[in-house]
């Protein structure tokens, strides 16, 4: 299993008394889910896009949020958008989920 590192920006606010972790180690599947979070898609939409079950997407989203310091889903979406921006444009197939819920 390949592990992908993601650097949390220094300016990103910690939640509560926790310090921000400078780097999160995400698995390859977690990284795929993380980058797709930037679209604001629902778990069902992410599952369809990534060809995973909804429960698998929920599992990965939970792990991603935990590894990033217990942040909210909205904060994870914002970080994913930053990560996609810094990685360059990588269009998703299909519509993506622009109307999805956070």
XYZ file of N, CA and C in Angstrom:
306
model
N 0.845 -1.181 0.000
C 0.000 0.000 0.000
C 0.888 1.242 0.000
N 0.616 2.129 -0.923
C 1.388 3.364 -1.024
C 0.777 4.410 -0.105
N 1.609 5.165 0.578
C 1.157 6.227 1.471
C 1.532 7.567 0.850
N 0.588 8.494 0.856
C 0.803 9.808 0.275
C 0.822 10.834 1.399
N 1.782 11.737 1.371
C 1.886 12.779 2.391
C 1.161 14.038 1.932
N 0.514 14.679 2.867
C -0.133 15.948 2.597
C 0.279 16.925 3.675
N 0.798 18.070 3.271
C 1.208 19.095 4.232
C 0.044 20.025 4.539
N -0.292 20.129 5.810
C -1.325 21.060 6.252
C -0.683 22.433 6.347
N -1.277 23.458 5.726
C -0.688 24.795 5.784
C -0.506 25.287 7.228
N 0.576 25.992 7.462
C 0.891 26.498 8.796
C -0.216 27.416 9.306
N -0.820 28.188 8.411
C -1.832 29.153 8.809
C -3.178 28.515 9.109
N -3.344 27.221 8.766
C -4.643 26.579 8.979
C -4.891 26.443 10.473
N -6.047 26.916 10.943
C -6.271 26.949 12.394
C -6.451 25.572 13.007
N -5.837 25.361 14.178
C -6.055 24.110 14.898
C -7.451 24.115 15.517
N -7.940 22.944 15.830
C -9.247 22.830 16.481
C -9.005 22.669 17.978
N -9.512 23.602 18.755
C -9.333 23.536 20.202
C -7.890 23.768 20.592
N -7.422 22.938 21.514
C -6.073 23.085 22.042
C -5.026 22.332 21.224
N -5.475 21.528 20.257
C -4.532 20.737 19.464
C -3.654 21.626 18.602
N -2.447 21.149 18.361
C -1.591 21.828 17.392
C -1.848 21.206 16.031
N -1.681 21.976 14.989
C -1.853 21.457 13.639
C -0.703 20.506 13.328
N -1.036 19.365 12.777
C 0.007 18.433 12.347
C 0.588 18.945 11.036
N 1.892 19.046 10.949
C 2.477 19.587 9.737
C 2.323 18.673 8.526
N 2.159 17.356 8.742
C 2.061 16.441 7.618
C 1.131 15.286 7.992
N 0.223 14.953 7.086
C -0.675 13.829 7.288
C -0.310 12.739 6.293
N -0.283 11.512 6.756
C 0.025 10.373 5.898
C -1.287 9.729 5.480
N -1.687 9.917 4.228
C -2.921 9.365 3.705
C -2.600 8.202 2.771
N -3.409 7.145 2.852
C -3.234 6.036 1.916
C -3.616 6.515 0.523
N -3.348 5.704 -0.469
C -3.660 6.082 -1.842
C -5.163 6.309 -2.025
N -5.988 5.415 -1.450
C -7.447 5.583 -1.570
C -7.925 6.799 -0.780
N -7.364 7.018 0.408
C -7.726 8.209 1.179
C -7.370 9.471 0.404
N -6.235 9.456 -0.272
C -5.822 10.614 -1.066
C -6.803 10.888 -2.188
N -7.278 9.835 -2.841
C -8.254 10.002 -3.922
C -9.546 10.598 -3.385
N -10.015 10.077 -2.254
C -11.240 10.608 -1.634
C -11.002 12.044 -1.193
N -9.857 12.307 -0.575
C -9.521 13.650 -0.090
C -9.571 14.670 -1.218
N -8.921 14.372 -2.340
C -8.891 15.322 -3.444
C -10.277 15.536 -4.052
N -11.100 14.499 -4.032
C -12.469 14.642 -4.544
C -13.359 15.429 -3.589
N -12.983 15.496 -2.317
C -13.761 16.291 -1.353
C -13.827 17.755 -1.775
N -12.842 18.201 -2.515
C -12.787 19.603 -2.943
C -13.990 19.996 -3.784
N -14.668 19.028 -4.382
C -15.828 19.327 -5.223
C -17.069 19.622 -4.401
N -17.051 19.288 -3.110
C -18.229 19.475 -2.267
C -19.260 18.383 -2.464
N -18.870 17.294 -3.089
C -19.785 16.195 -3.383
C -20.190 15.454 -2.104
N -21.366 14.864 -2.152
C -21.839 14.035 -1.039
C -21.082 12.707 -1.047
N -21.235 11.943 0.035
C -20.592 10.629 0.090
C -21.069 9.743 -1.054
N -22.365 9.791 -1.365
C -22.906 8.972 -2.458
C -22.305 9.393 -3.802
N -22.160 10.690 -4.016
C -21.557 11.181 -5.261
C -20.089 10.797 -5.349
N -19.371 10.898 -4.233
C -17.965 10.486 -4.217
C -17.848 8.996 -4.513
N -18.745 8.199 -3.931
C -18.726 6.755 -4.151
C -18.916 6.439 -5.629
N -19.854 7.121 -6.273
C -20.075 6.909 -7.694
C -18.874 7.309 -8.525
N -18.282 8.445 -8.203
C -17.127 8.950 -8.942
C -15.921 8.025 -8.813
N -15.698 7.512 -7.601
C -14.513 6.704 -7.323
C -14.760 5.202 -7.430
N -15.993 4.833 -7.743
C -16.390 3.435 -7.845
C -16.109 2.672 -6.552
N -16.556 3.264 -5.449
C -16.453 2.669 -4.123
C -17.847 2.600 -3.525
N -18.011 1.851 -2.459
C -19.299 1.852 -1.761
C -19.383 3.105 -0.900
N -20.611 3.498 -0.571
C -20.811 4.676 0.270
C -20.165 4.457 1.633
N -20.277 3.252 2.178
C -19.679 2.991 3.494
C -18.155 3.091 3.447
N -17.549 2.702 2.331
C -16.092 2.839 2.186
C -15.701 4.314 2.139
N -16.477 5.121 1.426
C -16.201 6.554 1.358
C -16.328 7.165 2.753
N -17.383 6.809 3.485
C -17.568 7.326 4.855
C -16.372 6.959 5.731
N -15.921 5.714 5.607
C -14.765 5.234 6.366
C -13.531 6.077 6.057
N -13.282 6.319 4.764
C -12.115 7.108 4.372
C -12.241 8.563 4.818
N -13.419 9.151 4.679
C -13.620 10.544 5.113
C -13.356 10.655 6.610
N -13.849 9.700 7.386
C -13.608 9.712 8.837
C -12.108 9.641 9.136
N -11.407 8.726 8.452
C -9.959 8.592 8.669
C -9.204 9.853 8.257
N -9.600 10.446 7.136
C -8.955 11.666 6.657
C -9.111 12.775 7.688
N -10.328 12.969 8.169
C -10.583 14.027 9.159
C -9.768 13.791 10.428
N -9.674 12.536 10.851
C -8.881 12.210 12.045
C -7.400 12.489 11.829
N -6.882 12.051 10.682
C -5.460 12.242 10.389
C -5.087 13.716 10.229
N -6.069 14.538 9.868
C -5.820 15.970 9.722
C -6.129 16.736 11.012
N -6.222 16.030 12.114
C -6.370 16.684 13.410
C -7.802 16.817 13.890
N -8.704 15.981 13.418
C -10.086 16.033 13.876
C -10.857 17.218 13.321
N -10.510 17.639 12.121
C -11.151 18.804 11.522
C -12.543 18.438 11.006
N -13.332 19.452 10.714
C -14.673 19.248 10.178
C -14.593 18.847 8.712
N -15.712 18.367 8.191
C -15.753 18.013 6.762
C -15.534 19.254 5.899
N -16.109 20.378 6.306
C -15.929 21.612 5.543
C -14.455 22.011 5.507
N -13.774 21.920 6.641
C -12.350 22.236 6.672
C -11.561 21.269 5.781
N -11.954 19.994 5.785
C -11.287 19.016 4.919
C -11.512 19.375 3.449
N -12.718 19.822 3.113
C -13.015 20.244 1.736
C -12.129 21.419 1.334
N -11.959 22.377 2.238
C -11.130 23.544 1.948
C -9.665 23.138 1.750
N -9.169 22.265 2.619
C -7.790 21.796 2.469
C -7.620 21.001 1.181
N -8.633 20.216 0.819
C -8.568 19.446 -0.422
C -8.510 20.379 -1.624
N -9.284 21.466 -1.568
C -9.261 22.439 -2.670
C -7.870 23.062 -2.781
N -7.257 23.372 -1.662
C -5.892 23.920 -1.676
C -4.904 22.900 -2.237
N -5.069 21.651 -1.849
C -4.160 20.603 -2.319
C -4.303 20.399 -3.821
N -5.535 20.421 -4.313
C -5.757 20.266 -5.760
C -5.180 21.440 -6.523
N -5.330 22.635 -5.962
C -4.809 23.842 -6.616
C -3.293 23.780 -6.728
N -2.641 23.345 -5.663
C -1.176 23.299 -5.675
C -0.657 22.138 -6.523
N -1.484 21.097 -6.712
C -1.068 19.953 -7.524
C -1.332 20.169 -9.002
N -2.062 21.224 -9.347
C -2.408 21.486 -10.741
C -3.766 20.910 -11.070
N -4.352 21.347 -12.153
C -5.698 20.887 -12.493
C -5.730 19.418 -12.893
N -6.635 18.675 -12.264
C -6.853 17.279 -12.585
C -8.352 17.075 -12.652
N -8.935 17.272 -13.839
C -10.381 17.188 -13.955
C -10.913 15.803 -13.640
N -12.057 15.763 -12.978
C -12.720 14.506 -12.680
C -13.615 14.147 -13.844
N -13.855 12.882 -14.059
C -14.787 12.492 -15.103
C -16.195 12.763 -14.622
N -17.088 13.055 -15.538
C -18.476 13.313 -15.181
C -18.638 14.683 -14.569
N -19.818 14.891 -13.962
C -20.167 16.194 -13.400
C -19.518 16.482 -12.078
N -19.172 15.469 -11.298
C -18.440 15.696 -10.073
C -19.272 15.916 -8.846
N -20.306 16.710 -8.860
C -21.089 16.922 -7.652
C -21.078 18.348 -7.201
N -21.183 19.266 -8.081
C -21.144 20.679 -7.710
C -22.274 21.050 -6.783
N -23.370 20.295 -6.827
C -24.502 20.604 -5.960
C -24.560 19.747 -4.740
N -23.472 19.022 -4.432
C -23.467 18.110 -3.288
C -23.484 18.839 -1.971
N -23.854 18.114 -0.951
C -23.871 18.724 0.386
C -22.546 18.501 1.072
N -22.247 19.358 2.039
C -21.004 19.242 2.800
C -21.307 18.567 4.034
